mmCIF file of C-alpha atoms in Angstrom:
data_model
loop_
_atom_site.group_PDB
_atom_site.id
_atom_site.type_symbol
_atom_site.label_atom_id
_atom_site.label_comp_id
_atom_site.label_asym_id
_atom_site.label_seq_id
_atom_site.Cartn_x
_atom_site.Cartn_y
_atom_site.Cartn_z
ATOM 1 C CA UNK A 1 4.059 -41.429 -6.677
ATOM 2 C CA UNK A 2 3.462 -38.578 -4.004
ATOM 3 C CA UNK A 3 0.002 -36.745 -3.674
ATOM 4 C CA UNK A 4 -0.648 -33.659 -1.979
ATOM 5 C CA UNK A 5 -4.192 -33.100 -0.081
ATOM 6 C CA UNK A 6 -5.623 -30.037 1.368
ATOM 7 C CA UNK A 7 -9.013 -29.701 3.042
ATOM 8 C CA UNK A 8 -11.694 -28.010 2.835
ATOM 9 C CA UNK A 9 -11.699 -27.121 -0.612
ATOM 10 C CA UNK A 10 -14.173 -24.213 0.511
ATOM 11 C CA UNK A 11 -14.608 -22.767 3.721
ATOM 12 C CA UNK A 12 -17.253 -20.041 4.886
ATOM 13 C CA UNK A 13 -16.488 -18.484 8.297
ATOM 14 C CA UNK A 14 -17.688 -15.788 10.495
ATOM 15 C CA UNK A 15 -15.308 -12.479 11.645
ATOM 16 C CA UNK A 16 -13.863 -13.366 14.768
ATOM 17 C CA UNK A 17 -14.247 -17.149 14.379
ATOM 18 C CA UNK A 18 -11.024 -20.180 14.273
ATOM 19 C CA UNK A 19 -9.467 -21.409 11.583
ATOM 20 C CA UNK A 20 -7.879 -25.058 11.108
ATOM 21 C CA UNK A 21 -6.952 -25.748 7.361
ATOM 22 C CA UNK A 22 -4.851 -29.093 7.477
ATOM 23 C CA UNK A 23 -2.234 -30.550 4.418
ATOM 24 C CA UNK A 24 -0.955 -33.473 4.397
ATOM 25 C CA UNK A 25 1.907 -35.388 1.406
ATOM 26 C CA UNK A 26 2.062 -38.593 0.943
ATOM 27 C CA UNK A 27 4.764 -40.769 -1.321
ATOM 28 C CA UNK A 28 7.527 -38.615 0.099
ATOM 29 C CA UNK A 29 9.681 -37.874 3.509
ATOM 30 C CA UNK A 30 10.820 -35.133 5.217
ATOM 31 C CA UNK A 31 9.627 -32.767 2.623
ATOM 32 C CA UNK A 32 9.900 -29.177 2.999
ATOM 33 C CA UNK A 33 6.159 -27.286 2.989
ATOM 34 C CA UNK A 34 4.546 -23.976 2.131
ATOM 35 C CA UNK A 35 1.334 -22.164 2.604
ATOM 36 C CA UNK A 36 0.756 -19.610 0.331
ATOM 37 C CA UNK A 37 -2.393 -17.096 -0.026
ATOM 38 C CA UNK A 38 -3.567 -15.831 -3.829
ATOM 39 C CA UNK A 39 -5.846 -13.070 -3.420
ATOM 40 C CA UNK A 40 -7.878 -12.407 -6.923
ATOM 41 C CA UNK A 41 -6.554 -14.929 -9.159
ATOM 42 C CA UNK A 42 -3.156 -13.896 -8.985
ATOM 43 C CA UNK A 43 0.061 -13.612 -7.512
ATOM 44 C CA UNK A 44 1.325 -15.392 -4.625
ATOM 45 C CA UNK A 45 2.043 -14.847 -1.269
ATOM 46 C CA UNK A 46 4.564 -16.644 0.764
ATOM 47 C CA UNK A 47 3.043 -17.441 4.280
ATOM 48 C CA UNK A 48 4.594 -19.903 6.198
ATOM 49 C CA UNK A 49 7.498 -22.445 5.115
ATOM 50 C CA UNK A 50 8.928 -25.940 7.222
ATOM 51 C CA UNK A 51 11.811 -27.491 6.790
ATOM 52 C CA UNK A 52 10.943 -30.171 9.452
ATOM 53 C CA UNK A 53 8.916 -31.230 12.140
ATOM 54 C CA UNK A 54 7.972 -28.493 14.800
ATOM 55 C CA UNK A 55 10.014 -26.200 12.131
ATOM 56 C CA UNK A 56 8.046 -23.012 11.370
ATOM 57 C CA UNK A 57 9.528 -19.847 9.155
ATOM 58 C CA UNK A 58 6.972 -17.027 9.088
ATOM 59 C CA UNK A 59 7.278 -14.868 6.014
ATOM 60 C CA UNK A 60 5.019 -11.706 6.674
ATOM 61 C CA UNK A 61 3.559 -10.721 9.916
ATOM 62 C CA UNK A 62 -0.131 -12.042 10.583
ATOM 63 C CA UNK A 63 -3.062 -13.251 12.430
ATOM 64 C CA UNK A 64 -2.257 -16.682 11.223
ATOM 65 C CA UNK A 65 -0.188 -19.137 12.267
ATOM 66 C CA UNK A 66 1.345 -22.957 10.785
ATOM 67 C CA UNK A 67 2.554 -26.178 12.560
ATOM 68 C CA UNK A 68 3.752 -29.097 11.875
ATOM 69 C CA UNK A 69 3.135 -31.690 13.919
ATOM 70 C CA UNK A 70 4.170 -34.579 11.594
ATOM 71 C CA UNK A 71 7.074 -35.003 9.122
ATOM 72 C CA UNK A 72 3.995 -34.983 6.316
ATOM 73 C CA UNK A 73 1.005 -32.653 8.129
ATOM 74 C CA UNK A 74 1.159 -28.789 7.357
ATOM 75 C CA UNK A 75 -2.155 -27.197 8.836
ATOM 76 C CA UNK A 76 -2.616 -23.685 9.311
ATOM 77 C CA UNK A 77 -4.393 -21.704 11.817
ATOM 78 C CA UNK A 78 -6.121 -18.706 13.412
ATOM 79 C CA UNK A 79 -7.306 -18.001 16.447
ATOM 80 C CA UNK A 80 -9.245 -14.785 14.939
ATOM 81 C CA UNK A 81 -10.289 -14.467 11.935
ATOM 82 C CA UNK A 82 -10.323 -11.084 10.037
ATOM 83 C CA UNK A 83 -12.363 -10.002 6.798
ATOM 84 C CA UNK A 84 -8.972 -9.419 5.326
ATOM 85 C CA UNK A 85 -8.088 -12.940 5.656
ATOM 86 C CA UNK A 86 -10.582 -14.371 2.951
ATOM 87 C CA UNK A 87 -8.695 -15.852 -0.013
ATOM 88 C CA UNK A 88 -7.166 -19.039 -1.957
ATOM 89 C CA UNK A 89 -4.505 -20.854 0.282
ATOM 90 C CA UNK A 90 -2.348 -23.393 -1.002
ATOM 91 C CA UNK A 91 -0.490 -25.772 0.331
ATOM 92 C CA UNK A 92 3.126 -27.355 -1.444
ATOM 93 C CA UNK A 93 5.484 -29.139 -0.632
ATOM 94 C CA UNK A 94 9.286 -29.907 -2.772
ATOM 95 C CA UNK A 95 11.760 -32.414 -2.272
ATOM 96 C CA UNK A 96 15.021 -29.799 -1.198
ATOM 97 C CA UNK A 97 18.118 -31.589 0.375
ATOM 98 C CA UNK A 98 21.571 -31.915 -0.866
ATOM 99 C CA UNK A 99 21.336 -32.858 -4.537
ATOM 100 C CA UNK A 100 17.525 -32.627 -4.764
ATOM 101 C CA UNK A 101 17.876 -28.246 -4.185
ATOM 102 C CA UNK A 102 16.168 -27.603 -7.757
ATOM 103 C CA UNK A 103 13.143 -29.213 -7.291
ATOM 104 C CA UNK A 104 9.986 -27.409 -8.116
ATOM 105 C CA UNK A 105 7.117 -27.038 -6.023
ATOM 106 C CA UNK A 106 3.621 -29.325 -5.916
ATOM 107 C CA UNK A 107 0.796 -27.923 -5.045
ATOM 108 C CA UNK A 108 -2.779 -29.255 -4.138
ATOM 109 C CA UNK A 109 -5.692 -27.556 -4.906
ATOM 110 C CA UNK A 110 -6.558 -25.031 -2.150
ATOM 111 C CA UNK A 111 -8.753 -24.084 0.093
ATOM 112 C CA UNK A 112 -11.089 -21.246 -0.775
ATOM 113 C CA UNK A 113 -11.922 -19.095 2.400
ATOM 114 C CA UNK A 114 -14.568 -16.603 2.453
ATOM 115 C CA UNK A 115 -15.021 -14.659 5.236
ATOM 116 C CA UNK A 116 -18.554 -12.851 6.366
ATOM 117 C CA UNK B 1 17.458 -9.936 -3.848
ATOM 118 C CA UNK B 2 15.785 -11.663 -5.929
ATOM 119 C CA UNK B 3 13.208 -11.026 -8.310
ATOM 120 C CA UNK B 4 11.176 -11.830 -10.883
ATOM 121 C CA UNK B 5 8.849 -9.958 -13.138
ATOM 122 C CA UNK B 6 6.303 -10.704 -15.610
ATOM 123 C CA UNK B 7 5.442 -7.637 -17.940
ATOM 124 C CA UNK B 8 2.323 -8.670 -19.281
ATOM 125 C CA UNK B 9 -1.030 -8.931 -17.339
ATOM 126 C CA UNK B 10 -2.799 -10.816 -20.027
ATOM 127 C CA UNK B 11 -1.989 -12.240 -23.876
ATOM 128 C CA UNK B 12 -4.609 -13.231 -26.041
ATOM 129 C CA UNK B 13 -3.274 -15.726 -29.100
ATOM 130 C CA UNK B 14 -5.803 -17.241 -31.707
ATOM 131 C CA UNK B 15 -5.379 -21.134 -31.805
ATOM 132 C CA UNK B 16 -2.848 -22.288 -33.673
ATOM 133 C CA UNK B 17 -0.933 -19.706 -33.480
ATOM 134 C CA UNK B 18 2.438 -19.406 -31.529
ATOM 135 C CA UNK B 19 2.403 -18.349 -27.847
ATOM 136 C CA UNK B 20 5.010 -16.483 -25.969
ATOM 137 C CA UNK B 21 4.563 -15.356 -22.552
ATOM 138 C CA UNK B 22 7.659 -13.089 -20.947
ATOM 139 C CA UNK B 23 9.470 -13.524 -17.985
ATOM 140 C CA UNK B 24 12.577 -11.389 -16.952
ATOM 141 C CA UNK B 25 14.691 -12.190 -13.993
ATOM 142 C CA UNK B 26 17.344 -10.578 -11.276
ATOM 143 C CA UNK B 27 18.999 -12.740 -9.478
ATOM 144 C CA UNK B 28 22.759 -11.961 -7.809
ATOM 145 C CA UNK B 29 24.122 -15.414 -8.803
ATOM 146 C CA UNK B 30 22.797 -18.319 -11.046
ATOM 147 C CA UNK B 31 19.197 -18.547 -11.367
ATOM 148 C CA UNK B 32 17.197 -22.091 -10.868
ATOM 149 C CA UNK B 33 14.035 -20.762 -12.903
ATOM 150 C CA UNK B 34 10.255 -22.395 -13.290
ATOM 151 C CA UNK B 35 7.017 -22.239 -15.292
ATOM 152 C CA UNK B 36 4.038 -22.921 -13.548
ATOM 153 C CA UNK B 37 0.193 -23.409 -15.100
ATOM 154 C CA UNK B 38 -2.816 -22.167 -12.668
ATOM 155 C CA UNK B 39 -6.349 -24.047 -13.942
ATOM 156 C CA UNK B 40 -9.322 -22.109 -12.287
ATOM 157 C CA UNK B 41 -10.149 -23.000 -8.650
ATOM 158 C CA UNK B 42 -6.945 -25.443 -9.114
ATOM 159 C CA UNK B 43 -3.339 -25.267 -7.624
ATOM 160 C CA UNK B 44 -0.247 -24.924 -9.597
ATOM 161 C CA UNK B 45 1.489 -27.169 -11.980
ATOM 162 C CA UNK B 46 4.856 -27.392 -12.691
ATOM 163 C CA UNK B 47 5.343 -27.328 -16.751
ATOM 164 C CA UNK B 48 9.448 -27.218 -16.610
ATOM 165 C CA UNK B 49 12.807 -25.756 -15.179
ATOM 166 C CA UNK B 50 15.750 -24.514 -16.342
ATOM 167 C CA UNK B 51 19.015 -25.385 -14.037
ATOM 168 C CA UNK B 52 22.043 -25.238 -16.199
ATOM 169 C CA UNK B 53 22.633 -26.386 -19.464
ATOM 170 C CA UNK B 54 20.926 -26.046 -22.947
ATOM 171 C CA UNK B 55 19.080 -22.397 -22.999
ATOM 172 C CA UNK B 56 16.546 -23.932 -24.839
ATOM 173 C CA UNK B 57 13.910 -26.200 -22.182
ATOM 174 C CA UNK B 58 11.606 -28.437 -22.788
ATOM 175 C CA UNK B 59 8.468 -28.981 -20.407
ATOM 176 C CA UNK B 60 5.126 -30.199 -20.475
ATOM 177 C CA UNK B 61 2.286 -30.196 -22.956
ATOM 178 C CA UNK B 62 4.392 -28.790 -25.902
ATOM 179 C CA UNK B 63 5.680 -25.796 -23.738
ATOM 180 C CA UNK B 64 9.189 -24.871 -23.754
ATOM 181 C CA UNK B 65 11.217 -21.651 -22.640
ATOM 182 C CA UNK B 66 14.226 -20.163 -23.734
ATOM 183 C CA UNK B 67 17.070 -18.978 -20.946
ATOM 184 C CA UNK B 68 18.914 -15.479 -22.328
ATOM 185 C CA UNK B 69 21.523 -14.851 -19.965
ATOM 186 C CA UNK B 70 22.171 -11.484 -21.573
ATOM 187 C CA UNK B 71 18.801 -10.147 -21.648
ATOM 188 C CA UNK B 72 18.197 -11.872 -18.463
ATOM 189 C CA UNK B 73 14.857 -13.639 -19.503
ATOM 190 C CA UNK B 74 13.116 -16.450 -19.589
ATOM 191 C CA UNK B 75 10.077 -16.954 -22.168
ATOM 192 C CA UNK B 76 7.535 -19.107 -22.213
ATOM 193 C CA UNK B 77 6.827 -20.522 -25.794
ATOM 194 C CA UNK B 78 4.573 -23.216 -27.861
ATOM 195 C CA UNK B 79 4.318 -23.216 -31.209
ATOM 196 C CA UNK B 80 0.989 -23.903 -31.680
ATOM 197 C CA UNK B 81 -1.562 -22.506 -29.003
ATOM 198 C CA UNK B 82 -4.471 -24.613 -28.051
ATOM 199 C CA UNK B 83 -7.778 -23.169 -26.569
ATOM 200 C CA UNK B 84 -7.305 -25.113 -23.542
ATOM 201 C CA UNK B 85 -4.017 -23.563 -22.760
ATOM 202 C CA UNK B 86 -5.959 -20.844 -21.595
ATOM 203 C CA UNK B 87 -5.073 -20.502 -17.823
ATOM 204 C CA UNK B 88 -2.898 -18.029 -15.409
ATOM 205 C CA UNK B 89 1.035 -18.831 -16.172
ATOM 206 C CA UNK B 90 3.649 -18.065 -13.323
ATOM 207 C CA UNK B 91 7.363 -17.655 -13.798
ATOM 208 C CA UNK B 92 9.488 -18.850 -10.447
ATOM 209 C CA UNK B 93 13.172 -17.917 -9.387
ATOM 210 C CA UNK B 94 15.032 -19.652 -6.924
ATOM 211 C CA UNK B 95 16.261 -17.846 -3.637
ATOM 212 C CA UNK B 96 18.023 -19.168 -0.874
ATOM 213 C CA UNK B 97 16.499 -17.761 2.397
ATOM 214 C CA UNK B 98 18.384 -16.688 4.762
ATOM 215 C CA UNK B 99 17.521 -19.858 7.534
ATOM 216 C CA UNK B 100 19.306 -22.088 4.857
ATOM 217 C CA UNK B 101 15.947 -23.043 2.822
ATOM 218 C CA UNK B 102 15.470 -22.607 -0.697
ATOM 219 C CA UNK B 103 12.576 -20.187 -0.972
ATOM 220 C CA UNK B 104 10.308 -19.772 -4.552
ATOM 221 C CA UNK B 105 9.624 -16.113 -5.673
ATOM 222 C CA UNK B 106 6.765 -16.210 -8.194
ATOM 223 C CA UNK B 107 6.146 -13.271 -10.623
ATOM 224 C CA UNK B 108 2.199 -11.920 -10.675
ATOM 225 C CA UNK B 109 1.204 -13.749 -13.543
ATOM 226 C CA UNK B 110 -0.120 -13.865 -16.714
ATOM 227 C CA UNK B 111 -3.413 -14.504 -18.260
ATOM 228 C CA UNK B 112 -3.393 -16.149 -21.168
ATOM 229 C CA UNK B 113 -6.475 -16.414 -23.271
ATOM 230 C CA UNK B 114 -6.576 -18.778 -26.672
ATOM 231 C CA UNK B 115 -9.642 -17.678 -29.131
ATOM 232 C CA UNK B 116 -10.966 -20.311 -31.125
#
């Protein structure tokens, strides 16, 4: 069966400091993969997606960044961090070619990132 | 584009009574639609999907949703709420992006809250 991980569930950081918040899947290839941020409990917000390896789609227009440097690693990153970058992220991945293009999304548990 | 809206910020449903939770839709061809169940300080989980077909789906943990065309809906339902249904419900349409990817667009949510 596949499994999801993200780490670390929580994550305090300083204004101005780096960010490294890795995902990886396992049970499953060449998976497409998200990051999304919830802010408050609710909705979410599309960050990054891949479709492949070294295959980065930016959604809105940020201090953050993705990459992917293996066909089942997600990790997203900052060089700066900003106050207004505190939140839930979550990582998913789906299973999207050909026949497969009605998949849903899995998600693992987030990463909760405070930010003093 | 596609959208996806969910009209109600919270419902509150004594147990063992019947739950619905609303989702309406726009979407400029055939929708691939999802339910989704957020646990606190968890990620999401997929509950079920409608694709094509019966309008009436069945998903996970006695949930099941009801596709209207027409009224261009799709409503989560159980018969017979539990108390530890209570969570944050998302409804999900389909959208192809425009680098060939499927992308998810998630309504804000609902809050549902059982009372014993």
């Amino acid at each position: 069966s596949q499994t999801i991980h993200q780490w670390p569930a929580t994550l305090v950081q300083p204004v101005g400091s780096p960010l490294s918040l890795e995902c990886t899947v396992e049970g499953t290839s060449n998976p497409n993969l998200y990051w999304y941020r919830q802010a408050a409990g609710r909705g979410l917000q599309l960050l990054f997606y891949s479709v492949g390896i070294g295959q980065i789609s930016s959604e809105v227009p940020q201090n953050l960044s993705a990459s992917r440097p293996q066909d089942r690693q997600f990790i997203l990153s900052s060089k700066k961090l900003l106050l207004s970058d505190s939140g839930f992220y979550l990582c998913a991945w789906s299973r999207e070619q050909g026949i497969y293009s009605n998949q849903p999304q899995h998600f693992g548990d987030g990463t909760r990132l405070s930010i003093l | 584009a596609q959208s996806v809206a969910q009209p109600e910020d919270q419902v509150n449903v004594a147990e063992g009574n019947p739950l619905t939770v609303k989702c309406t839709y726009s979407v400029s061809g055939n929708p691939y639609l999802f339910w989704y169940v957020q646990y606190p300080n968890r990620g999401l989980q997929f509950l079920l999907k409608y694709i094509t077909g019966d309008n009436l789906v069945k998903g996970s943990y006695g949930f099941e949703a009801e596709f209207n065309k027409s009224q261009t809906s799709f409503h989560l339902k159980k018969p017979s709420a539990l108390v530890s249904d209570s969570a944050l419900y998302f409804c999900a349409v389909r959208d192809r992006s425009n680098t060939g990817g499927f992308k998810t667009i998630f309504g804000a949510g609902t809050r549902l809250f059982v009372k014993a």
